Short mmCIF file of C-alpha atoms in Angstrom, two decimals:
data_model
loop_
_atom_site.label_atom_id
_atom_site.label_comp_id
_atom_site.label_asym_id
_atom_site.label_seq_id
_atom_site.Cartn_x
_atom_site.Cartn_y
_atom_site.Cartn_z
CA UNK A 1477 89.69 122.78 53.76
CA UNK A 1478 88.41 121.61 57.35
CA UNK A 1479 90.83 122.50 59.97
CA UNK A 1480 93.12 120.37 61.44
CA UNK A 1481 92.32 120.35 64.97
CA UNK A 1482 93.91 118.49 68.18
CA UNK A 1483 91.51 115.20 67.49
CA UNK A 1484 90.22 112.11 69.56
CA UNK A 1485 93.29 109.89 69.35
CA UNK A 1486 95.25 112.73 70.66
CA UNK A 1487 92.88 113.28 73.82
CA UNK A 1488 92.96 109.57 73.95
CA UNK A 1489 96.94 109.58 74.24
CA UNK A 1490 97.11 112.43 76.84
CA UNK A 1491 94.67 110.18 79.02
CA UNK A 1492 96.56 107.28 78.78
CA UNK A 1493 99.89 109.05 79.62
CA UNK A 1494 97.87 110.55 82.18
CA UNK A 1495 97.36 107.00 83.86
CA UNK A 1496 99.99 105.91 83.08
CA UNK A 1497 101.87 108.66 85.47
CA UNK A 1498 99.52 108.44 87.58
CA UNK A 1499 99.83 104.95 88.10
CA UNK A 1500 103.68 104.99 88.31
CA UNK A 1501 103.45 107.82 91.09
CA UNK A 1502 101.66 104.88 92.74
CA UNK A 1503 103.89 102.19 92.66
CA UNK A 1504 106.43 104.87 93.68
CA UNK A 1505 104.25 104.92 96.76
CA UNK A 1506 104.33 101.13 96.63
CA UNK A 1507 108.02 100.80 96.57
CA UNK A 1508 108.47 103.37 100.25
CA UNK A 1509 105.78 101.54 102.26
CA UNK A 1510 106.78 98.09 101.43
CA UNK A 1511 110.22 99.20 102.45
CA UNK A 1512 109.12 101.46 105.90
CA UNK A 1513 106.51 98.66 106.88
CA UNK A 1514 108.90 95.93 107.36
CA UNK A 1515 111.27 97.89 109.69
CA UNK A 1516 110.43 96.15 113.00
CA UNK A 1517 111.65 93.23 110.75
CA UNK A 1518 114.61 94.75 109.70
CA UNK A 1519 115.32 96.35 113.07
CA UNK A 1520 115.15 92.84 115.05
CA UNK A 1521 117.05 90.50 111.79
CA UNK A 1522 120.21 93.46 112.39
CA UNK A 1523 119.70 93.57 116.53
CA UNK A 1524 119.68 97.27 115.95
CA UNK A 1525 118.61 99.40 118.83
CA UNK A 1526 116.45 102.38 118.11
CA UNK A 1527 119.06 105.03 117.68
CA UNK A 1528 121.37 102.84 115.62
CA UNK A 1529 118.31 102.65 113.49
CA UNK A 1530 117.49 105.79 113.48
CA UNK A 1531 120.93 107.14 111.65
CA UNK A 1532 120.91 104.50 109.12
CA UNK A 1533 117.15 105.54 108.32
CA UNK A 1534 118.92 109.33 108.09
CA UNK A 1535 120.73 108.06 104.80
CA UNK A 1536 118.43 107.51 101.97
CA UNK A 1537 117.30 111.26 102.53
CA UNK A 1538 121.11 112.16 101.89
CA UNK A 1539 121.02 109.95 98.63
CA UNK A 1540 118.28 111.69 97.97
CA UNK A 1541 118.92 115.27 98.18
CA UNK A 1542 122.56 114.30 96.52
CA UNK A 1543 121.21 113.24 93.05
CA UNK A 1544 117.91 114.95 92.75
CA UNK A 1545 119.72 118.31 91.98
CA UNK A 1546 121.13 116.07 88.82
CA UNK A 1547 118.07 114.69 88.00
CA UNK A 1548 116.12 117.63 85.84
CA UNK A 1549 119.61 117.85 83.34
CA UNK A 1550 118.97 113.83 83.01
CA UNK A 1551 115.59 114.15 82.43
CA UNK A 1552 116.74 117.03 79.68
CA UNK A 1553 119.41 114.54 78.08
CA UNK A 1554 117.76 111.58 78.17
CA UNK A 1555 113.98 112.08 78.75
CA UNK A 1556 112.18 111.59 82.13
CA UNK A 1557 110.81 107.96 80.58
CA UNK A 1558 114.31 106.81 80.23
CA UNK A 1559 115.54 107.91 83.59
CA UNK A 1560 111.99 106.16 85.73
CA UNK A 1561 112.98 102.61 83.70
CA UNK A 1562 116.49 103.01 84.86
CA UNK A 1563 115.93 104.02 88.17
CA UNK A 1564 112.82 102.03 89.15
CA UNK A 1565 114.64 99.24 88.30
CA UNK A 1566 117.59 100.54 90.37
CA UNK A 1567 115.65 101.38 93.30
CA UNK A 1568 113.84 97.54 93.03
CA UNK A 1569 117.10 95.60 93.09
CA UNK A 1570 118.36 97.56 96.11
CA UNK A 1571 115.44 97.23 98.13
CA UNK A 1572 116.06 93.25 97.76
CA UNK A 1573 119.66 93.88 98.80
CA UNK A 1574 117.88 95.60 102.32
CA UNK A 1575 116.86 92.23 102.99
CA UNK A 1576 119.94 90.76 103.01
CA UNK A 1577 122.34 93.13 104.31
CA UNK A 1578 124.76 91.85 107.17
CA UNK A 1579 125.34 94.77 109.54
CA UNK A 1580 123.91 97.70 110.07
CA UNK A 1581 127.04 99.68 108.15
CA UNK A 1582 126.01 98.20 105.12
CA UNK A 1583 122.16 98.78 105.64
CA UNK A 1584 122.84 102.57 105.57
CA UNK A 1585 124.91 102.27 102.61
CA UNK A 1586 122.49 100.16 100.74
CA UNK A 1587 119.99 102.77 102.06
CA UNK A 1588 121.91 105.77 100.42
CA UNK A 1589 122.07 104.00 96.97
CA UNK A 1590 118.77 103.22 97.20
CA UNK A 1591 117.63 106.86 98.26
CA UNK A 1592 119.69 108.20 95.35
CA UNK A 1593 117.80 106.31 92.80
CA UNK A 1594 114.33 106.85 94.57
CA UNK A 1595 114.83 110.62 94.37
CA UNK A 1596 115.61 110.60 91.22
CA UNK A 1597 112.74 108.30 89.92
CA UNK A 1598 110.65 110.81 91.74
CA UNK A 1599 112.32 114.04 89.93
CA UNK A 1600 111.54 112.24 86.77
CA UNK A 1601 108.32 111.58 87.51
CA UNK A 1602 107.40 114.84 87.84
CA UNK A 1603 108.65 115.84 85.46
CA UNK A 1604 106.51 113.69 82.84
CA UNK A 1605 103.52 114.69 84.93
CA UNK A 1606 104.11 118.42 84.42
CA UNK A 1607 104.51 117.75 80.44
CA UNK A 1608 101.22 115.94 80.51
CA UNK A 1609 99.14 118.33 82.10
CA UNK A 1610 100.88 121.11 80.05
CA UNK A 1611 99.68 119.85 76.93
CA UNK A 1612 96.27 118.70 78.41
CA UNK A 1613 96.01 122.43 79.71
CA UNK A 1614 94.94 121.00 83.05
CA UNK A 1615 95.56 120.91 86.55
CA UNK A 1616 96.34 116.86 87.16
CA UNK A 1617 99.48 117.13 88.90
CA UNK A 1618 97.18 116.61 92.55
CA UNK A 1619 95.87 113.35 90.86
CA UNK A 1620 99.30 112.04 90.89
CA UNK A 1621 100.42 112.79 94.09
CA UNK A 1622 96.88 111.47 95.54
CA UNK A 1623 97.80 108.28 93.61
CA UNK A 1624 100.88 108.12 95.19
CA UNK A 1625 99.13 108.09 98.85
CA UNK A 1626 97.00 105.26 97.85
CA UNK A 1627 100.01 103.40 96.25
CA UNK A 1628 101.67 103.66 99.89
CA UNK A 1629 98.49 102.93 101.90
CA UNK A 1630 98.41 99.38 99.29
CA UNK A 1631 102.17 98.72 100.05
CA UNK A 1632 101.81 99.53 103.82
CA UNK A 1633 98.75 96.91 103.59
CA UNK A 1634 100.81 94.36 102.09
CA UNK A 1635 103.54 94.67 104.19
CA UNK A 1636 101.32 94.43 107.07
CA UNK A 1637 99.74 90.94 105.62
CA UNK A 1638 103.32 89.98 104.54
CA UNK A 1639 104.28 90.42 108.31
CA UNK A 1640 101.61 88.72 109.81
CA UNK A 1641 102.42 85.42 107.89
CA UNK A 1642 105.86 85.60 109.00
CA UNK A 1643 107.04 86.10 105.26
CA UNK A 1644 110.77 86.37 105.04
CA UNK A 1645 111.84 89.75 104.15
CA UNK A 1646 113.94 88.49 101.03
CA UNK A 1647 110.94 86.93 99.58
CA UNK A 1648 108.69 89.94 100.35
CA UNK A 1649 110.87 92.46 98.85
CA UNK A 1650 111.86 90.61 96.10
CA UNK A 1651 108.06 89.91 95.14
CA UNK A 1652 107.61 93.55 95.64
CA UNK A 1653 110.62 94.71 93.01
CA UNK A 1654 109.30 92.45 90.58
CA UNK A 1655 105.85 93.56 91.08
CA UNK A 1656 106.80 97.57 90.67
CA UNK A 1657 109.41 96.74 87.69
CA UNK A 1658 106.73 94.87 85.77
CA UNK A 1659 104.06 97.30 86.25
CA UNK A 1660 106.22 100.52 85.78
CA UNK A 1661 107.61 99.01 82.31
CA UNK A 1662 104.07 98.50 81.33
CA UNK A 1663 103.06 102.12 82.37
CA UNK A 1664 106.04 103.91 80.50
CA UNK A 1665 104.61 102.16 77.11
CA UNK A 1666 101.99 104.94 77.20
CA UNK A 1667 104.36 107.96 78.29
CA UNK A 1668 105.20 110.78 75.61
CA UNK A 1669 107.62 112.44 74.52
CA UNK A 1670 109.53 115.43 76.84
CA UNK A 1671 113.12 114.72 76.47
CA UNK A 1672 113.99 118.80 75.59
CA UNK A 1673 115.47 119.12 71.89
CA UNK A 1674 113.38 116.04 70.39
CA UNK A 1675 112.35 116.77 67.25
CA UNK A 1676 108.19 116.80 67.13
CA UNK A 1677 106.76 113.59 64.84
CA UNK A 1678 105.38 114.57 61.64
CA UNK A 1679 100.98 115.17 62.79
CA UNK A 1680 101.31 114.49 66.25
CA UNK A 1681 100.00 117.89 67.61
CA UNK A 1682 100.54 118.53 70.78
CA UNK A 1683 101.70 115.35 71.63
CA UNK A 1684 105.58 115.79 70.38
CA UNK A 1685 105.82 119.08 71.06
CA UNK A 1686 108.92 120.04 73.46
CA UNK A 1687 110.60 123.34 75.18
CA UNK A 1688 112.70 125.40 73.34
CA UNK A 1689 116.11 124.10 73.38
CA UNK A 1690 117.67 127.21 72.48
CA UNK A 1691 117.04 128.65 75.44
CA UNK A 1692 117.63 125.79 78.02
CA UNK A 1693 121.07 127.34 78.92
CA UNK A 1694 118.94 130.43 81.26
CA UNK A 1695 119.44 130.34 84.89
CA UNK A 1696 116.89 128.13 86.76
CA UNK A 1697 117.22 129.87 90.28
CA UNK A 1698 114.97 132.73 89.37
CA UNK A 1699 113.60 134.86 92.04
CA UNK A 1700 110.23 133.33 91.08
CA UNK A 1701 111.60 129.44 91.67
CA UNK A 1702 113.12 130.79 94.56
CA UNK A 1703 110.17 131.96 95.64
CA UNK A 1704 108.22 128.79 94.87
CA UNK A 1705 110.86 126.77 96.51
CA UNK A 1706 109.96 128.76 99.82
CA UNK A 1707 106.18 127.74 99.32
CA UNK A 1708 107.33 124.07 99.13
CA UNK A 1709 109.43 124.33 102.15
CA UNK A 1710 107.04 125.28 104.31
CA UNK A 1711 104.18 123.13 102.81
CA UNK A 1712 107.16 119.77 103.37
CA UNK A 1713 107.70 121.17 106.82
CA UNK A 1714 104.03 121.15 107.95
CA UNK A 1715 103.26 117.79 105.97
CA UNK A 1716 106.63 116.45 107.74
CA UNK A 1717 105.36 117.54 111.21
CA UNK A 1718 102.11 115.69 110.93
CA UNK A 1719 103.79 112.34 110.07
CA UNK A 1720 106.99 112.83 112.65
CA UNK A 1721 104.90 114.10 115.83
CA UNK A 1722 101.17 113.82 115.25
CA UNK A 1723 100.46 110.72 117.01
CA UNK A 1724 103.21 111.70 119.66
CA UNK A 1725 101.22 115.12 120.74
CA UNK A 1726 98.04 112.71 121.08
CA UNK A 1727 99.88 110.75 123.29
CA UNK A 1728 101.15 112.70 125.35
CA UNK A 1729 99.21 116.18 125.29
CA UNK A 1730 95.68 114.54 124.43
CA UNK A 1731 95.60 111.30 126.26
CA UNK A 1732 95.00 109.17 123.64
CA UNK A 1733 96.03 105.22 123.61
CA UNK A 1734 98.22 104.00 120.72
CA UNK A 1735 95.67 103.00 118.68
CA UNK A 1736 94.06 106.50 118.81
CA UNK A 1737 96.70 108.31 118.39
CA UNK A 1738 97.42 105.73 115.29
CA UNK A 1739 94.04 106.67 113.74
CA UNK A 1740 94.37 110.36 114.18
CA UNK A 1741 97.51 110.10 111.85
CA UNK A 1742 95.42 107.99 109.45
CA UNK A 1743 92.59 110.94 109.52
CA UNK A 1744 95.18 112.78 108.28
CA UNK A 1745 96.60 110.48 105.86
CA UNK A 1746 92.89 109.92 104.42
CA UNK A 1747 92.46 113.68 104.37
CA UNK A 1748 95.58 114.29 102.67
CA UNK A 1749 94.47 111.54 99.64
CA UNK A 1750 91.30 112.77 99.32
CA UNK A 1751 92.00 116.07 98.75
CA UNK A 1752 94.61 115.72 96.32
CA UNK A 1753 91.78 113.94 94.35
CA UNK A 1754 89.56 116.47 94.56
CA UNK A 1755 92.62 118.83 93.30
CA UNK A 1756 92.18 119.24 90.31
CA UNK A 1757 88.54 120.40 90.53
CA UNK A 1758 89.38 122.90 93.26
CA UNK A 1759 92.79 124.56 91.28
CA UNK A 1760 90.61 124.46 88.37
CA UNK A 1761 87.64 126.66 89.91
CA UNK A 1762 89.38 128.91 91.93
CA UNK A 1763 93.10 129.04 90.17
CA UNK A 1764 96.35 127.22 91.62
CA UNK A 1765 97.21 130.12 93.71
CA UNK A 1766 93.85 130.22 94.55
CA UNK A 1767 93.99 127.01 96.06
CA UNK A 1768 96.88 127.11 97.65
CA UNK A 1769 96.33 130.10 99.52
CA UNK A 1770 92.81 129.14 101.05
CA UNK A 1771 94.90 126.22 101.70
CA UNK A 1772 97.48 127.63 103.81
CA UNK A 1773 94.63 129.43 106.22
CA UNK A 1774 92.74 125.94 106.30
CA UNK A 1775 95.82 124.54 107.26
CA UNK A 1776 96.66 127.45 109.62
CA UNK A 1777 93.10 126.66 111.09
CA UNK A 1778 93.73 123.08 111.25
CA UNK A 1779 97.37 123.47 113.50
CA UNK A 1780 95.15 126.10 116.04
CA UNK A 1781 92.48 123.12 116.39
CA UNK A 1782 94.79 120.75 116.53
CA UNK A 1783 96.78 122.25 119.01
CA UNK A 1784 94.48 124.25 121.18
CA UNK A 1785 91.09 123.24 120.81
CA UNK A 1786 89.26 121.14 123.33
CA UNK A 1787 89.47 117.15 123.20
CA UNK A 1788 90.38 114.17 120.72
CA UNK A 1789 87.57 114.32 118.40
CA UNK A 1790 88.50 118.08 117.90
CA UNK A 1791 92.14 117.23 117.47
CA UNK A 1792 91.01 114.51 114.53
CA UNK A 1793 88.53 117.53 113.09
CA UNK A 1794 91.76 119.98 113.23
CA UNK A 1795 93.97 117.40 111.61
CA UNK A 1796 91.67 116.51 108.57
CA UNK A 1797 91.49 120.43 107.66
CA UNK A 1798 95.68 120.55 108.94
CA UNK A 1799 95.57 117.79 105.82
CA UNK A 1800 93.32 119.40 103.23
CA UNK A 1801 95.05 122.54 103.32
CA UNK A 1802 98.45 121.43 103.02
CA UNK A 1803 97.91 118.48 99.85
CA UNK A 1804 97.38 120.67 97.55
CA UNK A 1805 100.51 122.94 98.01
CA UNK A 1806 103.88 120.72 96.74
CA UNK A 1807 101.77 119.71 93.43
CA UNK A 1808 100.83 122.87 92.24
CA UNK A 1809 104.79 124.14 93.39
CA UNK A 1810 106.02 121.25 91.16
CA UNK A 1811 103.33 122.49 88.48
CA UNK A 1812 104.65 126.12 88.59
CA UNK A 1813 108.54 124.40 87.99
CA UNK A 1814 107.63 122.76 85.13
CA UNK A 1815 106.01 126.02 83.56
CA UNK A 1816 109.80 127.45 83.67
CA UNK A 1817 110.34 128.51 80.31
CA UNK A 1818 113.72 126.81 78.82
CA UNK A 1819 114.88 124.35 81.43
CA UNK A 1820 111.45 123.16 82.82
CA UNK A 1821 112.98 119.68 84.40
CA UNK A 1822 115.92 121.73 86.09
CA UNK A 1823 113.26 123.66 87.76
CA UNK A 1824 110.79 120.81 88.67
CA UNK A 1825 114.64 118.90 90.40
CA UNK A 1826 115.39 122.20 92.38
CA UNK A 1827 111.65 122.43 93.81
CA UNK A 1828 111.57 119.00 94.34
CA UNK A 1829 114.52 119.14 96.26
CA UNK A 1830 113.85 121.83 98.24
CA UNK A 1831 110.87 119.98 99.30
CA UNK A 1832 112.76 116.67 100.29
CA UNK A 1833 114.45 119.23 102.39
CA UNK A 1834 112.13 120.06 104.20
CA UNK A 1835 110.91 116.79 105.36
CA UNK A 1836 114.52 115.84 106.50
CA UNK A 1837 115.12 119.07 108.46
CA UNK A 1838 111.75 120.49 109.64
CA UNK A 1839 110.59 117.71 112.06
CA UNK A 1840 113.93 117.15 113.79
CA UNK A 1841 113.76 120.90 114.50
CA UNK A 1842 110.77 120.61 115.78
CA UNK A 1843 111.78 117.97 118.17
CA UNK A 1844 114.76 120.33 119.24
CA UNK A 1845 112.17 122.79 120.17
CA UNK A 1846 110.03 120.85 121.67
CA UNK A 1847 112.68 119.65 124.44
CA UNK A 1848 112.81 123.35 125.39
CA UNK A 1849 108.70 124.21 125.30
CA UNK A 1850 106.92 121.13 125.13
CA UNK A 1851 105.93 119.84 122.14
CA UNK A 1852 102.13 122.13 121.59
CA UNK A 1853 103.97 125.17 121.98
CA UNK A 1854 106.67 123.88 119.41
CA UNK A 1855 103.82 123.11 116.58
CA UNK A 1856 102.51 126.02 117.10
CA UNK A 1857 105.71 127.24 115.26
CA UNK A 1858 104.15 125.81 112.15
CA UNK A 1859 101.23 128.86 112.14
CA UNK A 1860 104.00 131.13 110.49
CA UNK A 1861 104.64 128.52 108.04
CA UNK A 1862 100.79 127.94 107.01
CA UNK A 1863 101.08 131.96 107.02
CA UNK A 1864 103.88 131.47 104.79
CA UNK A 1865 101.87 129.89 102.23
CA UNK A 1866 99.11 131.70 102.28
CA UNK A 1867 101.66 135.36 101.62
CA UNK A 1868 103.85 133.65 98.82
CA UNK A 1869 100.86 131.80 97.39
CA UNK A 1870 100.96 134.45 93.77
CA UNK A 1871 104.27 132.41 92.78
CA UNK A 1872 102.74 129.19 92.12
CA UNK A 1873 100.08 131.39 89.77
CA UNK A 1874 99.75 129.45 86.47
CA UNK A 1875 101.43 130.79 83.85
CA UNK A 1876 100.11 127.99 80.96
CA UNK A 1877 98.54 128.84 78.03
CA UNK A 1878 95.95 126.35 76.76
CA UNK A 1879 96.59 124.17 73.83
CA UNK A 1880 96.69 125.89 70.13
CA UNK A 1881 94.69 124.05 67.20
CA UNK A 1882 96.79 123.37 64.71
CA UNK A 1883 96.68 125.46 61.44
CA UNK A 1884 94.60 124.44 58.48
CA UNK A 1885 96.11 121.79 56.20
#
């Protein structure tokens, strides 16, 4: 008899769950930079002042970082497909309630419930992205996350044109919910199967095949998550830093007008897109932790040029490679979560976490420090974090095995 091997329709199925992530880690994108575009809006419908702002913006990070740890055992129960529909359409529904909020009270409540169910639709996310690639035996996890920039460069775009006709907020989120409930529901047609105990159907190869459930009850903070948690935190921290006080240090160390200082945080952006498409070539060639530690001494090199070296188009040149050698880093830590044997989605929640962390807490830091050394000196602080990387960068080291055929019918 011929053997059975892993055939067509099941490459075919892996690349359509493939996009189909891929294009739900976009509309994730979608659904932020709809929402952060039409602040000014927001800011002058509530009369908020900046600071009042400021602490209801701290909120959705909280909702975040409250659920997320909850996510992974969802994901377990319930499978990662059944937690995005539920929370996408969650997360839509609130962000038409920020429209219409009265005071500013209820805007940072809104704003937790809404950051609650955004963390956990990107937990679960994740979490169907690491069972894809698994079974592929590839390194796609960058693809996602690159998809997500380009879903929030489209929804900063369209809040931009939404704002420029004068478009009321209610009708601009509310187009934008429907919009990412619609398209999400059509992308989680083509999802697999990952929910932990499901039984695999009868011929479908690697398609249906799940993670031991007899062994889902071992501890997920091993010293090796614990270590890959670090490597996220400082990759978070440095990504945080760019967006939070990039354009600032242009201003104000560099010289550079508004718009200039705009662009060299769009360099960045750019950078950080690209490369995170060109991921999955480079962890391919050279190994995840391969990748991730040439990219902690790009990015090491691209905070020194930043920082130090001479002029603006230096500064742009130092924030591109300050980019490229960070985008590579949280994908391949959520990667290494999901290889966790027993309780994979627990993992991929805790890393996850960790890194949501580190964008709330690194940059404000930063700004602490900067009030007593000026901000150049304080930036500088993020060298020992690119270091950082580049030690720990052995825990992300794959540990997947590729495919099996099947055995002979």
């Amino acid at each position: 008899m011929t053997p059975a091997r892993r055939g067509p329709t099941a490459d075919q199925r892996l690349g359509r769950a493939a996009l189909a992530t891929a294009l739900v880690f976009a509309v994730n994108g979608f659904l932020l930079a709809s929402w952060v575009s039409r602040l000014p809006a927001t800011r002058d419908r509530l009369g908020a002042s900046a600071a009042e702002l400021g602490l209801a913006l701290l909120t959705p990070g909280f909702g975040s970082l409250l659920s997320m740890p909850f996510s992974g055992r969802w994901c377990r129960r319930f499978g990662s497909r059944a937690v995005i529909a539920t929370t996408t359409v969650a997360a839509s529904l609130a962000l038409v309630a920020l429209a219409v909020v009265p005071t500013l009270v209820a805007l940072g409540l809104t704003l937790f419930v809404w950051g609650s169910f955004y963390g956990s639709w990107d937990v679960a996310m994740n979490v169907h992205g690491s069972a894809v690639e698994q079974r592929a035996g590839r390194e796609w996890m960058p693809r996602y996350h690159a998809c997500w920039s380009v879903g929030g460069i489209a929804g900063a775009g369209f809040g931009a044109l939404a704002a420029h006709a004068g478009s009321p907020l209610a009708l601009h989120f509310t187009v934008v919910a429907v919009l990412c409930a619609a398209v999400v529901a059509l992308a989680l047609r083509s999802f697999i199967k990952d929910r932990v105990g499901e039984r695999r159907p009868a011929g479908d190869g690697v398609l249906g095949a799940v993670h031991n459930p007899g062994s889902r009850r071992g501890r997920v903070l091993t010293g090796r998550l614990l270590l890959v948690g670090a490597v996220t935190l400082c990759a978070t921290t440095l990504e945080g830093a760019a967006a939070d006080w990039l354009a600032l240090f242009l201003t104000d160390e560099r010289g550079a007008t508004a718009s200039l200082a705009a662009a060299g945080y769009a360099v960045f952006a750019v950078a950080m897109a690209g490369g995170r498409f060109a991921g999955t070539a480079v962890a391919e060639r050279l190994g995840r932790h391969g990748a991730v530690r040439a990219g902690g001494l790009v990015s090491l090199a691209g905070v020194l040029l930043t920082v130090l070296g001479p002029g603006l188009p230096t500064a742009y040149l130092g924030a591109a490679l300050w980019a490229l050698g960070v985008c590579l880093v949280f994908p391949a830590a959520v990667s290494a979560g999901g290889e966790t044997p027993g309780r994979p989605a627990d993992a991929i929640a805790a890393v996850t976490t960790i890194g949501y962390g580190g964008f709330l807490v690194g940059p404000p830091l930063i700004g602490l420090l900067a009030d007593r050394v000026g901000l150049g000196r304080a930036l500088l602080v993020l060298l020992v974090l690119a270091g950082g990387i580049t030690v720990l960068a052995p825990a992300v080291r794959s540990r997947r095995t590729q495919p099996a055929a099947q055995p002979a019918a």
